[in-house]
Amino acid sequence: MWRSREGAAPAKSSAPPRIPTPSPRPAWVLANRRAARPVTYGAPEPIGSLQEHYNNLCKEKSKKMNPFILHILQEVDEEIEQGLEGITLNVAGNNQLIPMERVTGDDFWILSKVLEKNPYIKGLDVRYNVLHDVGAYYAAKLLQKQYNLIYLNLMFNDIGPEGGDLIAKALYKNVTLKHLRMTGNKIENEGGMSFAAMLQINSSLEKLDLGDCDLEESTVHLSHMLKENHCLVELHMSKHGVRNGGIKQLCDALYLNKSLRYLDVSCNKITRDGMVFLADVLKNNTTLEVIDLSFNRIETAGAKCLSETLTSHNRSLKALSVVSNNIEGEGLVALSQSVKTNLTLSNIYIWGNKLDEATCVAYSELIQMGCLKPDNTDVEPYVVDGRVYLAEVSNGLKKHYYWTPTYGEACMHSANAGFNLVPVGEHL
């Protein structure tokens, strides 16, 4: 059951400010209300320079200007002048290439007002900042007013249950957002329940990441949601503490769900017994294309169970990751046979298991025969003294999940195969 927050210890004095409450209304809420306009879904009129608008708003609201935001807005203004559209505004707080000052909740208030009527901004990336629940309040307001935004990344912003609840409630009426990342925000069961309830009504969100959000036993509510929702394409549930009972609940829902194509249940507590349920549903489900089981413990028996289904029944799954699952050679070889006979299964990731000689030979042969492309796996064969070994290469479903490289191509297909196999939205 979902745990209640009643009886929680009082917040320390260093905690971020609480979000606005209905009464009394803080001055910054009233200021926000004065700028409100009637809701319209028509294309908003473009405004002038974003940089100038931000500068003027900071002076009007008597707020300190964030030089990092100012710099990013200047770059976006230049892109708009060049005629670019569908721009993602990247104010990520882990940018190491330019001097930066992390965005606070108050900073985001001003930024959200700058973006309210801009038709050129389709994505907003504010990961690794310090928005807290105050910033989540303004993010929710933005979702109610900005009808061009299709991508919002709030990853690791110290947003709690109240902030998560606000964002979820804003999505009841929002019909444009397609991709939302809440990764690493500790919204806990209270916030998670709000998202599960929202997804039974929302008909536009296609990709949701609730990984590492301190949710426990979330599968009860999320599996019920999957029975009702027919729009969600990608769901990330890493670090949810999912056990075999939880994977069974998800599999029961997947018999009915016909939209989900990418399921991420990595970093959970699923064992070989859970693979019985997954293997059974894969015999009937023709929608799932990518499954991430990394960092569980399905072992050899679980791998063989999956292999039997993928060899004889399923012809829709394209990618499977079983990285670090305590699988021995027999199970890994069985999966290699699935790749050999199943022409749809094009990507498989096995590093972190027990790679014996038979495994090394099997995957070396797959690559040499052309059954498995080198970019579609995380191992590469090499030979020493006549014996075949496998080395790790930096390929995977989501290698750049928590970070992106500071040089080179940030969205390499081989390193982020899951996102390319199941694309959601033009700029996502």
GROMACS .gro file of N, CA, C and O in nm, residues 132-199:
model
  272
  132HIS      N    1   1.282   2.321  -0.637
  132HIS     CA    2   1.200   2.284  -0.521
  132HIS      C    3   1.050   2.287  -0.559
  132HIS      O    4   1.015   2.293  -0.676
  133ASP      N    5   0.963   2.281  -0.461
  133ASP     CA    6   0.819   2.281  -0.487
  133ASP      C    7   0.770   2.416  -0.538
  133ASP      O    8   0.668   2.424  -0.608
  134VAL      N    9   0.842   2.524  -0.503
  134VAL     CA   10   0.805   2.656  -0.554
  134VAL      C   11   0.817   2.659  -0.706
  134VAL      O   12   0.728   2.705  -0.777
  135GLY      N   13   0.929   2.606  -0.758
  135GLY     CA   14   0.947   2.599  -0.902
  135GLY      C   15   0.846   2.507  -0.967
  135GLY      O   16   0.800   2.533  -1.080
  136ALA      N   17   0.810   2.399  -0.898
  136ALA     CA   18   0.709   2.307  -0.952
  136ALA      C   19   0.575   2.378  -0.966
  136ALA      O   20   0.498   2.351  -1.059
  137TYR      N   21   0.544   2.468  -0.871
  137TYR     CA   22   0.420   2.546  -0.878
  137TYR      C   23   0.416   2.626  -1.008
  137TYR      O   24   0.315   2.628  -1.079
  138TYR      N   25   0.529   2.691  -1.042
  138TYR     CA   26   0.533   2.772  -1.163
  138TYR      C   27   0.541   2.685  -1.288
  138TYR      O   28   0.492   2.725  -1.395
  139ALA      N   29   0.602   2.567  -1.277
  139ALA     CA   30   0.603   2.474  -1.389
  139ALA      C   31   0.460   2.430  -1.421
  139ALA      O   32   0.421   2.419  -1.537
  140ALA      N   33   0.381   2.404  -1.317
  140ALA     CA   34   0.241   2.367  -1.336
  140ALA      C   35   0.164   2.481  -1.401
  140ALA      O   36   0.082   2.459  -1.491
  141LYS      N   37   0.190   2.606  -1.357
  141LYS     CA   38   0.125   2.721  -1.417
  141LYS      C   39   0.161   2.734  -1.565
  141LYS      O   40   0.077   2.766  -1.650
  142LEU      N   41   0.289   2.709  -1.595
  142LEU     CA   42   0.335   2.717  -1.734
  142LEU      C   43   0.264   2.615  -1.821
  142LEU      O   44   0.227   2.644  -1.935
  143LEU      N   45   0.246   2.495  -1.769
  143LEU     CA   46   0.177   2.389  -1.844
  143LEU      C   47   0.031   2.426  -1.872
  143LEU      O   48  -0.029   2.374  -1.967
  144GLN      N   49  -0.025   2.513  -1.792
  144GLN     CA   50  -0.163   2.556  -1.813
  144GLN      C   51  -0.173   2.672  -1.911
  144GLN      O   52  -0.283   2.703  -1.960
  145LYS      N   53  -0.058   2.736  -1.942
  145LYS     CA   54  -0.063   2.855  -2.026
  145LYS      C   55   0.017   2.843  -2.156
  145LYS      O   56  -0.012   2.916  -2.251
  146GLN      N   57   0.115   2.757  -2.160
  146GLN     CA   58   0.201   2.745  -2.277
  146GLN      C   59   0.159   2.624  -2.357
  146GLN      O   60   0.181   2.510  -2.318
  147TYR      N   61   0.097   2.646  -2.473
  147TYR     CA   62   0.039   2.537  -2.549
  147TYR      C   63   0.125   2.492  -2.666
  147TYR      O   64   0.077   2.427  -2.758
  148ASN      N   65   0.254   2.529  -2.663
  148ASN     CA   66   0.347   2.481  -2.763
  148ASN      C   67   0.448   2.384  -2.704
  148ASN      O   68   0.520   2.317  -2.777
  149LEU      N   69   0.454   2.376  -2.572
  149LEU     CA   70   0.555   2.295  -2.505
  149LEU      C   71   0.522   2.146  -2.516
  149LEU      O   72   0.415   2.102  -2.474
  150ILE      N   73   0.616   2.069  -2.574
  150ILE     CA   74   0.594   1.925  -2.585
  150ILE      C   75   0.694   1.845  -2.501
  150ILE      O   76   0.676   1.724  -2.482
  151TYR      N   77   0.799   1.913  -2.450
  151TYR     CA   78   0.902   1.843  -2.373
  151TYR      C   79   0.938   1.926  -2.251
  151TYR      O   80   0.967   2.045  -2.261
  152LEU      N   81   0.935   1.862  -2.133
  152LEU     CA   82   0.972   1.929  -2.009
  152LEU      C   83   1.057   1.834  -1.926
  152LEU      O   84   1.014   1.726  -1.889
  153ASN      N   85   1.180   1.877  -1.896
  153ASN     CA   86   1.273   1.796  -1.817
  153ASN      C   87   1.297   1.865  -1.683
  153ASN      O   88   1.364   1.968  -1.676
  154LEU      N   89   1.243   1.807  -1.576
  154LEU     CA   90   1.257   1.859  -1.440
  154LEU      C   91   1.347   1.770  -1.354
  154LEU      O   92   1.345   1.778  -1.232
  155MET      N   93   1.425   1.689  -1.416
  155MET     CA   94   1.507   1.588  -1.349
  155MET      C   95   1.595   1.649  -1.239
  155MET      O   96   1.662   1.749  -1.257
  156PHE      N   97   1.592   1.586  -1.121
  156PHE     CA   98   1.675   1.623  -1.006
  156PHE      C   99   1.666   1.773  -0.972
  156PHE      O  100   1.760   1.848  -0.990
  157ASN      N  101   1.549   1.813  -0.923
  157ASN     CA  102   1.527   1.952  -0.885
  157ASN      C  103   1.474   1.965  -0.743
  157ASN      O  104   1.417   2.069  -0.708
  158ASP      N  105   1.491   1.860  -0.663
  158ASP     CA  106   1.444   1.864  -0.523
  158ASP      C  107   1.295   1.895  -0.514
  158ASP      O  108   1.250   1.964  -0.422
  159ILE      N  109   1.219   1.844  -0.608
  159ILE     CA  110   1.073   1.858  -0.604
  159ILE      C  111   1.017   1.746  -0.518
  159ILE      O  112   1.054   1.629  -0.535
  160GLY      N  113   0.930   1.780  -0.425
  160GLY     CA  114   0.873   1.682  -0.333
  160GLY      C  115   0.732   1.641  -0.371
  160GLY      O  116   0.683   1.671  -0.480
  161PRO      N  117   0.662   1.573  -0.280
  161PRO     CA  118   0.527   1.524  -0.307
  161PRO      C  119   0.428   1.634  -0.348
  161PRO      O  120   0.347   1.614  -0.438
  162GLU      N  121   0.435   1.750  -0.280
  162GLU     CA  122   0.342   1.857  -0.312
  162GLU      C  123   0.366   1.912  -0.453
  162GLU      O  124   0.271   1.936  -0.529
  163GLY      N  125   0.492   1.929  -0.487
  163GLY     CA  126   0.524   1.977  -0.621
  163GLY      C  127   0.484   1.876  -0.727
  163GLY      O  128   0.433   1.913  -0.833
  164GLY      N  129   0.507   1.747  -0.700
  164GLY     CA  130   0.467   1.643  -0.795
  164GLY      C  131   0.317   1.641  -0.816
  164GLY      O  132   0.268   1.625  -0.928
  165ASP      N  133   0.244   1.661  -0.707
  165ASP     CA  134   0.097   1.664  -0.716
  165ASP      C  135   0.050   1.780  -0.803
  165ASP      O  136  -0.042   1.766  -0.884
  166LEU      N  137   0.114   1.897  -0.788
  166LEU     CA  138   0.077   2.014  -0.868
  166LEU      C  139   0.099   1.991  -1.017
  166LEU      O  140   0.014   2.026  -1.100
  167ILE      N  141   0.214   1.934  -1.051
  167ILE     CA  142   0.243   1.909  -1.192
  167ILE      C  143   0.147   1.807  -1.250
  167ILE      O  144   0.097   1.822  -1.362
  168ALA      N  145   0.119   1.701  -1.174
  168ALA     CA  146   0.025   1.599  -1.222
  168ALA      C  147  -0.113   1.659  -1.246
  168ALA      O  148  -0.177   1.632  -1.348
  169LYS      N  149  -0.158   1.744  -1.156
  169LYS     CA  150  -0.291   1.804  -1.171
  169LYS      C  151  -0.296   1.899  -1.290
  169LYS      O  152  -0.399   1.911  -1.356
  170ALA      N  153  -0.183   1.965  -1.320
  170ALA     CA  154  -0.179   2.054  -1.437
  170ALA      C  155  -0.197   1.976  -1.566
  170ALA      O  156  -0.248   2.029  -1.666
  171LEU      N  157  -0.158   1.849  -1.565
  171LEU     CA  158  -0.165   1.767  -1.686
  171LEU      C  159  -0.304   1.707  -1.710
  171LEU      O  160  -0.324   1.641  -1.811
  172TYR      N  161  -0.397   1.729  -1.617
  172TYR     CA  162  -0.534   1.685  -1.642
  172TYR      C  163  -0.591   1.757  -1.764
  172TYR      O  164  -0.668   1.699  -1.842
  173LYS      N  165  -0.554   1.885  -1.780
  173LYS     CA  166  -0.612   1.965  -1.888
  173LYS      C  167  -0.513   1.994  -2.001
  173LYS      O  168  -0.555   2.030  -2.110
  174ASN      N  169  -0.385   1.977  -1.976
  174ASN     CA  170  -0.287   2.002  -2.080
  174ASN      C  171  -0.298   1.897  -2.190
  174ASN      O  172  -0.305   1.777  -2.162
  175VAL      N  173  -0.301   1.943  -2.315
  175VAL     CA  174  -0.318   1.849  -2.427
  175VAL      C  175  -0.201   1.853  -2.525
  175VAL      O  176  -0.211   1.798  -2.634
  176THR      N  177  -0.090   1.916  -2.485
  176THR     CA  178   0.023   1.929  -2.578
  176THR      C  179   0.150   1.858  -2.531
  176THR      O  180   0.227   1.811  -2.614
  177LEU      N  181   0.175   1.851  -2.400
  177LEU     CA  182   0.300   1.793  -2.351
  177LEU      C  183   0.305   1.644  -2.384
  177LEU      O  184   0.212   1.569  -2.354
  178LYS      N  185   0.417   1.603  -2.445
  178LYS     CA  186   0.433   1.463  -2.484
  178LYS      C  187   0.537   1.389  -2.400
  178LYS      O  188   0.529   1.268  -2.386
  179HIS      N  189   0.634   1.464  -2.345
  179HIS     CA  190   0.746   1.398  -2.277
  179HIS      C  191   0.777   1.474  -2.149
  179HIS      O  192   0.808   1.593  -2.152
  180LEU      N  193   0.770   1.403  -2.037
  180LEU     CA  194   0.798   1.463  -1.906
  180LEU      C  195   0.897   1.376  -1.831
  180LEU      O  196   0.877   1.255  -1.815
  181ARG      N  197   1.005   1.438  -1.781
  181ARG     CA  198   1.103   1.367  -1.697
  181ARG      C  199   1.097   1.424  -1.556
  181ARG      O  200   1.128   1.540  -1.533
  182MET      N  201   1.058   1.339  -1.462
  182MET     CA  202   1.057   1.374  -1.320
  182MET      C  203   1.168   1.301  -1.245
  182MET      O  204   1.173   1.305  -1.122
  183THR      N  205   1.258   1.237  -1.317
  183THR     CA  206   1.363   1.154  -1.261
  183THR      C  207   1.434   1.219  -1.142
  183THR      O  208   1.476   1.334  -1.149
  184GLY      N  209   1.445   1.144  -1.032
  184GLY     CA  210   1.526   1.188  -0.919
  184GLY      C  211   1.459   1.285  -0.825
  184GLY      O  212   1.518   1.323  -0.724
  185ASN      N  213   1.337   1.328  -0.856
  185ASN     CA  214   1.262   1.414  -0.764
  185ASN      C  215   1.185   1.325  -0.667
  185ASN      O  216   1.108   1.239  -0.709
  186LYS      N  217   1.203   1.344  -0.539
  186LYS     CA  218   1.147   1.252  -0.440
  186LYS      C  219   1.000   1.286  -0.412
  186LYS      O  220   0.962   1.332  -0.305
  187ILE      N  221   0.918   1.258  -0.513
  187ILE     CA  222   0.774   1.288  -0.501
  187ILE      C  223   0.702   1.183  -0.417
  187ILE      O  224   0.586   1.201  -0.380
  188GLU      N  225   0.768   1.072  -0.391
  188GLU     CA  226   0.719   0.966  -0.302
  188GLU      C  227   0.583   0.912  -0.349
  188GLU      O  228   0.537   0.940  -0.459
  189ASN      N  229   0.522   0.832  -0.265
  189ASN     CA  230   0.397   0.766  -0.304
  189ASN      C  231   0.283   0.865  -0.330
  189ASN      O  232   0.200   0.843  -0.417
  190GLU      N  233   0.282   0.973  -0.254
  190GLU     CA  234   0.175   1.072  -0.271
  190GLU      C  235   0.178   1.133  -0.411
  190GLU      O  236   0.076   1.141  -0.479
  191GLY      N  237   0.296   1.175  -0.454
  191GLY     CA  238   0.308   1.230  -0.589
  191GLY      C  239   0.289   1.124  -0.696
  191GLY      O  240   0.229   1.150  -0.800
  192GLY      N  241   0.339   1.004  -0.669
  192GLY     CA  242   0.324   0.896  -0.766
  192GLY      C  243   0.178   0.860  -0.789
  192GLY      O  244   0.137   0.833  -0.903
  193MET      N  245   0.098   0.860  -0.683
  193MET     CA  246  -0.044   0.833  -0.697
  193MET      C  247  -0.112   0.937  -0.783
  193MET      O  248  -0.201   0.908  -0.863
  194SER      N  249  -0.068   1.063  -0.768
  194SER     CA  250  -0.126   1.171  -0.848
  194SER      C  251  -0.099   1.149  -0.997
  194SER      O  252  -0.187   1.172  -1.080
  195PHE      N  253   0.021   1.105  -1.029
  195PHE     CA  254   0.054   1.080  -1.169
  195PHE      C  255  -0.025   0.961  -1.223
  195PHE      O  256  -0.071   0.963  -1.337
  196ALA      N  257  -0.039   0.856  -1.143
  196ALA     CA  258  -0.115   0.740  -1.188
  196ALA      C  259  -0.261   0.777  -1.215
  196ALA      O  260  -0.320   0.732  -1.314
  197ALA      N  261  -0.318   0.861  -1.128
  197ALA     CA  262  -0.457   0.905  -1.148
  197ALA      C  263  -0.468   0.993  -1.272
  197ALA      O  264  -0.562   0.979  -1.351
  198MET      N  265  -0.373   1.083  -1.290
  198MET     CA  266  -0.376   1.174  -1.404
  198MET      C  267  -0.370   1.098  -1.536
  198MET      O  268  -0.439   1.131  -1.633
  199LEU      N  269  -0.288   0.993  -1.540
  199LEU     CA  270  -0.269   0.919  -1.665
  199LEU      C  271  -0.392   0.839  -1.708
  199LEU      O  272  -0.398   0.791  -1.821
   0.00000   0.00000   0.00000
